[in-house]
Short mmCIF file of C-alpha atoms in Angstrom, two decimals:
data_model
loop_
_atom_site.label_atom_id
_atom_site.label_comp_id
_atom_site.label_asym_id
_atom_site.label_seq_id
_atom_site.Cartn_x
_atom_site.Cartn_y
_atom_site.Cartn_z
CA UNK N 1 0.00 0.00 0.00
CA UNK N 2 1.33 3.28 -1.27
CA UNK N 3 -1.35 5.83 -0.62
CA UNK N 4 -1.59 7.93 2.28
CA UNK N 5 -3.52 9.42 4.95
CA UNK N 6 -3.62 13.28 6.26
CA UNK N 7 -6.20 14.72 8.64
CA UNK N 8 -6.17 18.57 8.03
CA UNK N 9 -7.54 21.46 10.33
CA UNK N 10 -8.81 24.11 8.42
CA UNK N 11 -9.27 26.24 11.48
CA UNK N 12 -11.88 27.77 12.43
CA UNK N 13 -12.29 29.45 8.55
CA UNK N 14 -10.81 32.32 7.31
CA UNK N 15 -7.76 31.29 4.80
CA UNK N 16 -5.54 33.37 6.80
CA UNK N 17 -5.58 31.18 9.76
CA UNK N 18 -4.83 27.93 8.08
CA UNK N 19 -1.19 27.05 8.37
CA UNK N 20 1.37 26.61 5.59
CA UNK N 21 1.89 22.77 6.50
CA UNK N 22 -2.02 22.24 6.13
CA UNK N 23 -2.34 24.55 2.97
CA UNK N 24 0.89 22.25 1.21
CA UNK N 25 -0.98 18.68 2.27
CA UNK N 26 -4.58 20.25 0.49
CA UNK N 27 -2.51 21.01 -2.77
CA UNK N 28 -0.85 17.64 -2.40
CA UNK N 29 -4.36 15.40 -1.85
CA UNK N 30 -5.90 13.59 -5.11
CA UNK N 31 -8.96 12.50 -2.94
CA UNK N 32 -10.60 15.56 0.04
CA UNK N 33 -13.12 13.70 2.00
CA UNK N 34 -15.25 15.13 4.84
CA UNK N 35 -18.52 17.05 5.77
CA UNK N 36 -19.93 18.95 2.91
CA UNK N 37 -19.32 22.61 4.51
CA UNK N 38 -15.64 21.54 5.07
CA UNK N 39 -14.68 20.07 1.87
CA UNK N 40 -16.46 23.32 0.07
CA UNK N 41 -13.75 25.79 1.93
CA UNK N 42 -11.46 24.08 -0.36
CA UNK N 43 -11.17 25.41 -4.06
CA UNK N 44 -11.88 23.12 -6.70
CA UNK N 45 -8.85 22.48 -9.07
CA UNK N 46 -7.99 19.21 -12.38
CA UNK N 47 -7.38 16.42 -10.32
CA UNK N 48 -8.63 17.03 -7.13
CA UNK N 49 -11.81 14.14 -6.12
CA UNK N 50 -13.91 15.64 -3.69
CA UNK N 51 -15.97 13.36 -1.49
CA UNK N 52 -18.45 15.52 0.53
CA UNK N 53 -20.79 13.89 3.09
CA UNK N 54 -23.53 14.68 5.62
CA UNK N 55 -22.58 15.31 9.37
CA UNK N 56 -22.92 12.37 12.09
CA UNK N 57 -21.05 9.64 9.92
CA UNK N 58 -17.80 9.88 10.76
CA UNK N 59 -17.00 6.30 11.44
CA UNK N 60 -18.12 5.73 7.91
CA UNK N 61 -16.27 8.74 6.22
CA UNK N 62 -13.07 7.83 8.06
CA UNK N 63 -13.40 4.05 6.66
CA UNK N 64 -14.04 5.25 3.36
CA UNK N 65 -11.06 7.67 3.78
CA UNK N 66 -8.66 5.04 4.76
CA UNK N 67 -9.74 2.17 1.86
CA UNK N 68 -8.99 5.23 -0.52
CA UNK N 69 -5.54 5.50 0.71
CA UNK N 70 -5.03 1.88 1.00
CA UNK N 71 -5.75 1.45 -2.81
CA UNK N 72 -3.12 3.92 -3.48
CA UNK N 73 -4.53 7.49 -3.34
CA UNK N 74 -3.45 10.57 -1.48
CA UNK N 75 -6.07 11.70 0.57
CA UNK N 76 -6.83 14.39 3.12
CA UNK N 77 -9.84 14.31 5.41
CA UNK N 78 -10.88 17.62 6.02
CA UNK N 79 -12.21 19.28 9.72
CA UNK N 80 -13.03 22.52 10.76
CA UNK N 81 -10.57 23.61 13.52
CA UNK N 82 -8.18 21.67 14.60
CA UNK N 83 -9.09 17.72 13.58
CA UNK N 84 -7.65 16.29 17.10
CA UNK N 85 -10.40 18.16 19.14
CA UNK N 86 -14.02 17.00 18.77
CA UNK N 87 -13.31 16.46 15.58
CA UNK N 88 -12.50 13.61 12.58
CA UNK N 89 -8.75 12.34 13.65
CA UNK N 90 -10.14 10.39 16.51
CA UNK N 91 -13.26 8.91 14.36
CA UNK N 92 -10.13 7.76 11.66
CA UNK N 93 -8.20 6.52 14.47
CA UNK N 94 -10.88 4.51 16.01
CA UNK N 95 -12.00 3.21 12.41
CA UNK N 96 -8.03 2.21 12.09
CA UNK N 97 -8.13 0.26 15.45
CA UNK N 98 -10.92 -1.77 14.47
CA UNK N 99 -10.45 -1.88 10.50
CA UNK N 100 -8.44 -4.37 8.15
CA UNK N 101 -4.74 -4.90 9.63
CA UNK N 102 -3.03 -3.44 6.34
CA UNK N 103 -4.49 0.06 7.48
CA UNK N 104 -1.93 0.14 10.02
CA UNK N 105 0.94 0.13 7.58
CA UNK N 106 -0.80 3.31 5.80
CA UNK N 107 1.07 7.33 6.97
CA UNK N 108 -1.05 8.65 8.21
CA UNK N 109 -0.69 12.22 9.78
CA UNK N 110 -2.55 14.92 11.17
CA UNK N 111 -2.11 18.55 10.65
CA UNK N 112 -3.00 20.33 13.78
CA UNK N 113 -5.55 23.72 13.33
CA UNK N 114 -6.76 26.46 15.50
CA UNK N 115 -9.45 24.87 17.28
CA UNK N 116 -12.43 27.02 17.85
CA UNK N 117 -11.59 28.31 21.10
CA UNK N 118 -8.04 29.90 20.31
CA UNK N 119 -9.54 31.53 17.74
CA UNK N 120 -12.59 32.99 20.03
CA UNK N 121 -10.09 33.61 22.51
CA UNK N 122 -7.89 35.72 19.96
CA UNK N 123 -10.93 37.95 19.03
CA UNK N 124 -11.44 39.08 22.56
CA UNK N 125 -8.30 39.29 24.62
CA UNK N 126 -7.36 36.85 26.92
CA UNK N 127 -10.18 34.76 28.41
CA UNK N 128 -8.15 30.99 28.66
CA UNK N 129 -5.16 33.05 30.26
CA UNK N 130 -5.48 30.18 33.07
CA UNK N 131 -6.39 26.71 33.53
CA UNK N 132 -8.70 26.20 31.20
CA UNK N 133 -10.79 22.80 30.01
CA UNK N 134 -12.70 21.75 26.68
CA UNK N 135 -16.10 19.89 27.05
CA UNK N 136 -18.44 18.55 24.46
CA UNK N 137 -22.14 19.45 25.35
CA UNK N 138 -23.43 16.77 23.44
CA UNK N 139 -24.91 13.34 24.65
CA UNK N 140 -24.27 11.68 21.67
CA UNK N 141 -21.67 9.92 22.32
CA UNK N 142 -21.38 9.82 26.27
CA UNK N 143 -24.44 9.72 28.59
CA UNK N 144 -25.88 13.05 30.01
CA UNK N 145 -24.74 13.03 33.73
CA UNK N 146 -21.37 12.18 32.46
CA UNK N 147 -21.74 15.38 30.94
CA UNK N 148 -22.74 17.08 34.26
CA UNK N 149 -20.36 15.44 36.53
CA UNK N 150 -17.57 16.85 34.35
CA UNK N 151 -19.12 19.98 34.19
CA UNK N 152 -19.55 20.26 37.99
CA UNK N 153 -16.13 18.99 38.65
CA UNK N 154 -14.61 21.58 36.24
CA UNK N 155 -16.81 24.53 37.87
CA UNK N 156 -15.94 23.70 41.23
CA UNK N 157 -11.97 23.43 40.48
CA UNK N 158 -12.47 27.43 39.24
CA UNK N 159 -11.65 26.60 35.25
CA UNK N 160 -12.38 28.45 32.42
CA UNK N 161 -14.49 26.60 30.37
CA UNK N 162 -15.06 26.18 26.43
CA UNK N 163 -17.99 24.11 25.31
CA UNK N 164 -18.04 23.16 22.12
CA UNK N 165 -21.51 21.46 20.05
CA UNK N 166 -23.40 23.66 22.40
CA UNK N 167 -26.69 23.65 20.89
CA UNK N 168 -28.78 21.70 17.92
CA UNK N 169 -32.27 21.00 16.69
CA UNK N 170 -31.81 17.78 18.14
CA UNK N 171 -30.39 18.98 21.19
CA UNK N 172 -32.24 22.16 22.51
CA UNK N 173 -32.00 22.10 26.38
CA UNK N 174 -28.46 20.77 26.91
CA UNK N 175 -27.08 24.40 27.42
CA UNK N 176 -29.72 25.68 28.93
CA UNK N 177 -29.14 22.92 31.59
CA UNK N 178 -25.67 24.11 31.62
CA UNK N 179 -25.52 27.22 32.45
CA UNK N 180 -27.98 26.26 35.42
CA UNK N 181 -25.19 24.05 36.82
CA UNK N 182 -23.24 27.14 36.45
CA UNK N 183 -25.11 29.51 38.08
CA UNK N 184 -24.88 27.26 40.86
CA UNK N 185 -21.23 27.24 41.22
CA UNK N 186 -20.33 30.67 39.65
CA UNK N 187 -21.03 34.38 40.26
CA UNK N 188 -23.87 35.71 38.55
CA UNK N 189 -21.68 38.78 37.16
CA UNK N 190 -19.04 35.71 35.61
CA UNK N 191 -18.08 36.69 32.01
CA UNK N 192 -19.82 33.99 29.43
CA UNK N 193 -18.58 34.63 26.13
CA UNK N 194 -20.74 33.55 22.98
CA UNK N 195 -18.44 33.04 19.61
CA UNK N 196 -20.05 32.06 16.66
CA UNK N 197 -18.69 31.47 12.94
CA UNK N 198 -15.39 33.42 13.96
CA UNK N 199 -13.40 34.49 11.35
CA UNK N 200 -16.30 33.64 8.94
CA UNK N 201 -18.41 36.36 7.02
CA UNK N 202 -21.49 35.74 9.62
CA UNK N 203 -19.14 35.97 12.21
CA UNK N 204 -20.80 37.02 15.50
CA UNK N 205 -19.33 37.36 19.21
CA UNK N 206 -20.95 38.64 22.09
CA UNK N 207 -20.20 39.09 25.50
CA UNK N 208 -22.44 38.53 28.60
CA UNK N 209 -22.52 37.70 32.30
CA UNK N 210 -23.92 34.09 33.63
CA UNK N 211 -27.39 35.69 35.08
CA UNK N 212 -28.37 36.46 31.38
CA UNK N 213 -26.74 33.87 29.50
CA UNK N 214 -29.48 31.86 28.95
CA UNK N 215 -30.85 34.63 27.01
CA UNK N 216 -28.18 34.52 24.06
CA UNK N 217 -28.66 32.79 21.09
CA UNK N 218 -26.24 30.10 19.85
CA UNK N 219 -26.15 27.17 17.53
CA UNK N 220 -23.63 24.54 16.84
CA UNK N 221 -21.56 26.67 14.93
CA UNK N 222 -20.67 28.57 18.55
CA UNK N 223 -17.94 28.07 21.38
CA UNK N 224 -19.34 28.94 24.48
CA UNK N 225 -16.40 30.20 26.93
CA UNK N 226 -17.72 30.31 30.75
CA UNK N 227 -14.95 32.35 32.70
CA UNK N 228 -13.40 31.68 35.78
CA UNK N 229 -13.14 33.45 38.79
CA UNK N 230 -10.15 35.57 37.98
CA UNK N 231 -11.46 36.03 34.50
CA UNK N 232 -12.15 40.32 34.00
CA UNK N 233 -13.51 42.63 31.63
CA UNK N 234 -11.96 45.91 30.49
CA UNK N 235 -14.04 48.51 29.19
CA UNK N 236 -13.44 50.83 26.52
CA UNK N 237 -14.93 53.83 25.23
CA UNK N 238 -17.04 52.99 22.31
CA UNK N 239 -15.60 49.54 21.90
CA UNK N 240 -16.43 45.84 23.02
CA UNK N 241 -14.57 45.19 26.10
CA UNK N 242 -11.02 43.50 26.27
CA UNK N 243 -12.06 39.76 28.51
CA UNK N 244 -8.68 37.76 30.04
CA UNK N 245 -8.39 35.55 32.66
CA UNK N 246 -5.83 36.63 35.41
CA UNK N 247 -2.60 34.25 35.17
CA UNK N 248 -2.17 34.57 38.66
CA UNK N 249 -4.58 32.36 41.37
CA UNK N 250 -4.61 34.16 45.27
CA UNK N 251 -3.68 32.25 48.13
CA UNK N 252 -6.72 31.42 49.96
CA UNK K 1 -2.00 57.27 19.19
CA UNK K 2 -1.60 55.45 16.06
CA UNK K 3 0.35 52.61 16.90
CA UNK K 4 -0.61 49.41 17.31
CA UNK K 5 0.20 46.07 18.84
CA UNK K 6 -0.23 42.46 17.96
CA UNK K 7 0.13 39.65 19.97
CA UNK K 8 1.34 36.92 17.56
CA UNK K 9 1.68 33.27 18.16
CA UNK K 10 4.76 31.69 16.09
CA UNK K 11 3.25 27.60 17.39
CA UNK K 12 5.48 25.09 18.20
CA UNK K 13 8.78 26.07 16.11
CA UNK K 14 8.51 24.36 12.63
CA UNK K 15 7.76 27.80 10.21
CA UNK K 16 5.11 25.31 8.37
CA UNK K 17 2.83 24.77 11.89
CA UNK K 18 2.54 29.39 11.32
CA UNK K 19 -0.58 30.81 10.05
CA UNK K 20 -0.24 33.03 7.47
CA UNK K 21 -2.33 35.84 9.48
CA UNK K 22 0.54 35.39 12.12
CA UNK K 23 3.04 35.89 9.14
CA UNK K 24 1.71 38.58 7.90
CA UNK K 25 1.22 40.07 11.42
CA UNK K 26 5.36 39.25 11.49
CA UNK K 27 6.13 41.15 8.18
CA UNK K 28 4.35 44.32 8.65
CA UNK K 29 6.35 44.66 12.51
CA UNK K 30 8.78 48.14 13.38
CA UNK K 31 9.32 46.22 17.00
CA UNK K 32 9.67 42.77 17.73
CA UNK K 33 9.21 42.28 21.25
CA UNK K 34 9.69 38.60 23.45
CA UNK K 35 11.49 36.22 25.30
CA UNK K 36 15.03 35.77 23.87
CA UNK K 37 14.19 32.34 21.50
CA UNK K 38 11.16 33.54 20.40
CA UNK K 39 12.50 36.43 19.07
CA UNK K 40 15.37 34.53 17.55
CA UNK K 41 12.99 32.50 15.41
CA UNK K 42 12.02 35.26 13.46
CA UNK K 43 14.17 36.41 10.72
CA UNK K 44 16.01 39.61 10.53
CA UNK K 45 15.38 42.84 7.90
CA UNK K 46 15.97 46.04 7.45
CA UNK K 47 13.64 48.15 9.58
CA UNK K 48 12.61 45.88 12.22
CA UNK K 49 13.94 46.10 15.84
CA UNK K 50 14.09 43.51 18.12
CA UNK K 51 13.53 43.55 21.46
CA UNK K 52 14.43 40.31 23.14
CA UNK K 53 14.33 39.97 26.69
CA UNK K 54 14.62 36.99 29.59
CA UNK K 55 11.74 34.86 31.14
CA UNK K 56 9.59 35.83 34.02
CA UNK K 57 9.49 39.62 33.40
CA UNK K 58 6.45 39.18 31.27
CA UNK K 59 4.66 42.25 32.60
CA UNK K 60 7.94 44.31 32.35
CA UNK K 61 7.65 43.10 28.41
CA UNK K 62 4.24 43.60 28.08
CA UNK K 63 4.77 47.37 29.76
CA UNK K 64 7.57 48.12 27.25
CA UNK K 65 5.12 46.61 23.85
CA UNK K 66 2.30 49.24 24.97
CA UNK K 67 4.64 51.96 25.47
CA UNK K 68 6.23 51.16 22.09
CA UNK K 69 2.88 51.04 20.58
CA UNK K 70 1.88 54.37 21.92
CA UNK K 71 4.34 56.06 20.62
CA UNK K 72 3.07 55.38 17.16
CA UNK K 73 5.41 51.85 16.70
CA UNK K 74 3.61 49.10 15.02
CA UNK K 75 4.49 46.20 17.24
CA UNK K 76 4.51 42.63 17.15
CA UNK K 77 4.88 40.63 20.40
CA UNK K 78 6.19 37.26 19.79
CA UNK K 79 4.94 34.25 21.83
CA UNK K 80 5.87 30.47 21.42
CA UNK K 81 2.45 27.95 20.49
CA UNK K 82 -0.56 29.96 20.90
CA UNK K 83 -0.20 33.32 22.86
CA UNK K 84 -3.43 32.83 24.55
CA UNK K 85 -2.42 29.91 26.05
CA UNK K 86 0.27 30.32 29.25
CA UNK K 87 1.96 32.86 27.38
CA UNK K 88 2.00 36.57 26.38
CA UNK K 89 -1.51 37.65 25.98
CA UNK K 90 -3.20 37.25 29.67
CA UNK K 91 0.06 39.71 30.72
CA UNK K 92 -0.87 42.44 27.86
CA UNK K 93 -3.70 42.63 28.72
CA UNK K 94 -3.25 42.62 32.41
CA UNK K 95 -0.74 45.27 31.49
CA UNK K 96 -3.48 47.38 30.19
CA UNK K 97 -6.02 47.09 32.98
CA UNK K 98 -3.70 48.25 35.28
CA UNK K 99 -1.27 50.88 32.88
CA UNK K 100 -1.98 54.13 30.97
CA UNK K 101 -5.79 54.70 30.85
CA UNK K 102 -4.56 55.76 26.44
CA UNK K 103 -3.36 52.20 25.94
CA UNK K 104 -6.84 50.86 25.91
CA UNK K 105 -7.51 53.25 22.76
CA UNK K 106 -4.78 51.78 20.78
CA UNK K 107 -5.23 48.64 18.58
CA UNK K 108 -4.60 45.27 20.53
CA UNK K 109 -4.97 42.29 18.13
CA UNK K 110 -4.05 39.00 19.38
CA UNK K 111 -3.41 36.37 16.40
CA UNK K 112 -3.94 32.51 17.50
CA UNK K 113 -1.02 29.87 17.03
CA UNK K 114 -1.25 26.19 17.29
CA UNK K 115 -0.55 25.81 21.02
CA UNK K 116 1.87 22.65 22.23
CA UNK K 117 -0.83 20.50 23.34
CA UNK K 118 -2.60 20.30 19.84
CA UNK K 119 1.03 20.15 18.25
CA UNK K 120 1.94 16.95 20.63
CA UNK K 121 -1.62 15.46 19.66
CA UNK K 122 -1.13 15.88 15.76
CA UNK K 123 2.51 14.02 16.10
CA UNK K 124 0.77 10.71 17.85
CA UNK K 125 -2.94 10.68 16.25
CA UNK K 126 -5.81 12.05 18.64
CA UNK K 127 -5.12 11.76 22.26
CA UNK K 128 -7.24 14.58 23.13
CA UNK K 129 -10.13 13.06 21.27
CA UNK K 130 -12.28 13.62 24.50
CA UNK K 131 -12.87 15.91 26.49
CA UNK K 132 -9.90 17.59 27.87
CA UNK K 133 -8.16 20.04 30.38
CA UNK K 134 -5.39 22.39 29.89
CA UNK K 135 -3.15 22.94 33.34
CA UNK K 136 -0.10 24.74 34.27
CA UNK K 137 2.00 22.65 36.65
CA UNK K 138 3.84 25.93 38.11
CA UNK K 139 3.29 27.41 41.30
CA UNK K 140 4.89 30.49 40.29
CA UNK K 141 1.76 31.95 40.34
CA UNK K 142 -0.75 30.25 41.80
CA UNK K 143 -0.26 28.32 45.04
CA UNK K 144 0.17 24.41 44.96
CA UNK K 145 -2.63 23.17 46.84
CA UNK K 146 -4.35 24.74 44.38
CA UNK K 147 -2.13 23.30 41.46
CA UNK K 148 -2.84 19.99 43.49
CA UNK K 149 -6.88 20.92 43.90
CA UNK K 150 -7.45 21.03 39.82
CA UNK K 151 -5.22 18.01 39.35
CA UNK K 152 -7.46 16.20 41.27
CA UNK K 153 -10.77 17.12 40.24
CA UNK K 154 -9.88 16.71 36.23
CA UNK K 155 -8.55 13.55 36.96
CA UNK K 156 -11.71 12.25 38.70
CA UNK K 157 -13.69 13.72 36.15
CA UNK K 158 -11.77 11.55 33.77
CA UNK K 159 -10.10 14.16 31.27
CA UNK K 160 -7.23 14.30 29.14
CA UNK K 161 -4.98 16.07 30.93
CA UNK K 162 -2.09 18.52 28.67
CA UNK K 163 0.50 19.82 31.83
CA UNK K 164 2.35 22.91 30.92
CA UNK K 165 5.39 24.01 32.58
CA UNK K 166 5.54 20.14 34.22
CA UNK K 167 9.53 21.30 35.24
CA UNK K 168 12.10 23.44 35.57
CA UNK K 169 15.11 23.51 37.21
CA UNK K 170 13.62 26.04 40.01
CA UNK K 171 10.41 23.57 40.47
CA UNK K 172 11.51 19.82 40.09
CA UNK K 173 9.83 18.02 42.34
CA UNK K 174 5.99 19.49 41.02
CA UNK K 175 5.72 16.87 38.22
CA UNK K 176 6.75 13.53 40.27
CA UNK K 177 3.60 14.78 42.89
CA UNK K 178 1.66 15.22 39.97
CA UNK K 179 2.44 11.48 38.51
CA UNK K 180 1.85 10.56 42.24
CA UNK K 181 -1.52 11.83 42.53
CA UNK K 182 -2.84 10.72 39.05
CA UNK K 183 -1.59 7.34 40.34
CA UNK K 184 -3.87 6.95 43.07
CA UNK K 185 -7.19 7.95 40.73
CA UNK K 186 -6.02 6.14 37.61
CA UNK K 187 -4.63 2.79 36.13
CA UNK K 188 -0.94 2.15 36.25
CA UNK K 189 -1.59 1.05 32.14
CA UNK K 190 -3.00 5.07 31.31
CA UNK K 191 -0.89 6.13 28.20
CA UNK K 192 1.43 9.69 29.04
CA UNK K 193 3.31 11.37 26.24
CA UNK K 194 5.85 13.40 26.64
CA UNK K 195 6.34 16.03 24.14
CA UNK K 196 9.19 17.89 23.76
CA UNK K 197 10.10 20.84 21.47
CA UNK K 198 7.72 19.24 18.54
CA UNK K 199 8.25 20.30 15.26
CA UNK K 200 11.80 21.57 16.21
CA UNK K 201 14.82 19.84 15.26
CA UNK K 202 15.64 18.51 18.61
CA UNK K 203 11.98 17.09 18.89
CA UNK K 204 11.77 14.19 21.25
CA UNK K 205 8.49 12.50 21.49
CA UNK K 206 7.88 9.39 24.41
CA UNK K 207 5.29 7.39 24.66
CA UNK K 208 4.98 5.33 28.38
CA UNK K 209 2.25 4.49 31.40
CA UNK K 210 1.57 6.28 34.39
CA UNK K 211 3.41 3.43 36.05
CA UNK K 212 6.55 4.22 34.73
CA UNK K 213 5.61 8.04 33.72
CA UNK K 214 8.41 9.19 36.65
CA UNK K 215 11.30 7.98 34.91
CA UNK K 216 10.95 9.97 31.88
CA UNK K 217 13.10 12.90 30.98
CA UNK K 218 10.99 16.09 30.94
CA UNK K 219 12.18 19.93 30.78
CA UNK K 220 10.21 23.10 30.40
CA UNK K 221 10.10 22.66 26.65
CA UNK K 222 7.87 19.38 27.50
CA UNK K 223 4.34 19.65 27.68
CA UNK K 224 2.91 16.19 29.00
CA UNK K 225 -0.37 14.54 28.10
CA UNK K 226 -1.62 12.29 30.73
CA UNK K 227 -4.51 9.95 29.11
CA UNK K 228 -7.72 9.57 30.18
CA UNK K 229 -9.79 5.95 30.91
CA UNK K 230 -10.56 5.63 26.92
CA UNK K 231 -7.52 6.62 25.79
CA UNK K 232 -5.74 3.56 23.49
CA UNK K 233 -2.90 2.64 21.85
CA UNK K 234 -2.84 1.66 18.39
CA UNK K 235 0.50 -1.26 17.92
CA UNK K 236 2.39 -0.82 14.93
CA UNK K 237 4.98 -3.20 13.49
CA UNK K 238 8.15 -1.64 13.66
CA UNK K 239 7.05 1.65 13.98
CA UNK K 240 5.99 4.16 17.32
CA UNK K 241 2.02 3.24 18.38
CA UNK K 242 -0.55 5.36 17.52
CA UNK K 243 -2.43 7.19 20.80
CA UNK K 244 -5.96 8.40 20.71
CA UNK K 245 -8.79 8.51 22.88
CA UNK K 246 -12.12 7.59 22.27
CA UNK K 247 -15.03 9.64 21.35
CA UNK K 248 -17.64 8.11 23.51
CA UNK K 249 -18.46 7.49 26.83
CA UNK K 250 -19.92 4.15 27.79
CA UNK K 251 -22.84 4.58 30.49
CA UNK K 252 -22.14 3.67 34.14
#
């Protein structure tokens, strides 16, 4: 087998923030496989087999990823953000554990991204300037008081917290559910930043507190970033406010 | 003012793992302003000063980029991985809360790098395919039992867990209580990386278990990557395993 294998973070969409080693392995691939909106950030050029598929399949679109390579093609899967986090390089990992033995013997790499919640994080200051965590808000794939036990734990331990898949049709109350745990745990004034599409046309970021969080729209195209205690707004005249989290934790 | 001042993330070292915002954001610098090997990795040219200074006076550097900025310099401060993440932004920014009352007019853009964590990840397949955490191991800044607090609680919760900072030669003893703790919550068997300097040439990438995780060489250019409960190795013949962690969550 002579084909090969790369998993390639677009980040989170503007061209800009794609990086030069992702950008060389898309004008290497013969074969770009992943979920529709993904493969279409990628111009069309001769030679270049584009295998576009709905959302929810990954098992299947990493299988039929890896027999492409293993008949001899170059191919890059393609994710949004970075493809290690909540995204399609553990779904092609997984289908290589339990797939045919030769897949093993395939390259395969992974270029990293910026995940969603760097690139919220860039827009507005600072806000995972300390510990910070990353939680999917789906149930899925793991049962719901999983979910909650990890958000809990989290919350009590004073991280800053991104939550990525927030929100679907399928899914309405999850994050609604959420930021109740919150508000048990956290100050009602806490900085909860809503990023949506950043560095996409319909890009759209707003900044709230906890108490009217539930309030703000979001779909599963936002991060949700819940601060942490030490996490601060700075207001500016006729600007949006700078948000960072203090690298420095009190003694208590 | 007119100046302005950019945060810029450079990632892990290799000039490919750069986006090309950050690159731009590098060629259109007066003043380059950062810790001493940061500043070294970007290339000289006529017109562009460099300001390299040592570790640990990252408000002193952030202090000096505003003031630069303020006097009408366009000014690029250099970070390693993603400056968002344990690194330069979070001190700007506290810089500005607490400086000139004119430095929040000026323009403060922060541009996101591919931070060490996601850089180690790429290298070994998807080990932070889960949820996962993000914690610095230092107590330069925050006191150890609460260091020890957060270590505990994302361990129970069963996250991935990326340490930054795990050692340096002023704090060695921090990471051989952290392998201590994670070894009384989880299985001597859980896969830890250690990633050093990826990308770079002196790149040195270790797979092991938490039972043998204290034996491994680790340095402040390490960030380590303890696994989580589904986190698996992938045997390869003749060649380094591949790590990742599963998607979902069986139910208790």
């Amino acid at each position: 087998m002579t084909g090969s294998l790369t998993v390639v973070g677009l980040g989170p969409g503007d061209a800009g923030l794609l990086t030069e080693s992702a950008r060389r392995a898309l004008d290497a691939a013969e074969d770009l496989v992943g979920y529709v909106p993904y493969v279409a950030r990628v111009p069309e050029r001769p030679g270049l087999v584009r295998h576009a598929s709905d959302n929810r399949v990954e098992i299947d679109r990493a299988r039929h990823a890896l027999e492409l390579a293993a008949s001899g093609r170059r191919v890059a899967v393609v994710s949004g953000g970075d493809p290690g986090v909540f995204a399609m390089a553990a779904a092609v990992f997984e289908a290589v554990e339990h797939g045919e033995p030769g897949w093993r013997d395939l390259t395969i790499t992974v270029e990293p991204g910026i995940t969603a919640m760097l690139a919220a994080a860039a827009r507005l200051g600072a806000p995972l300037g300390g510990d910070f965590c990353a939680l999917s808000l789906s149930d899925n794939l793991k049962p719901w008081p999983v979910v909650t036990a990890r958000l809990e734990a989290v919350l009590r331990a004073d991280l800053v917290v991104a939550l990525y898949n927030p929100i679907s049709s399928a899914r309405p109350w999850q994050l609604g559910a959420a930021f109740e745990i919150a508000a048990g745990i956290r100050a009602p004034e806490t900085p909860v930043i809503f990023a949506r599409a950043v560095s996409r046309p319909d890009e759209a970021i707003r900044v709230t507190t906890l108490a009217e969080a539930s309030h703000a729209p979001a779909d599963m195209a936002t991060v949700v970033i819940l601060g942490a205690s030490g996490t601060r707004l700075i207001p500016r005249a006729g600007k949006a406010p700078y948000v960072y989290t203090l690298r420095s934790v009190a003694a208590v």
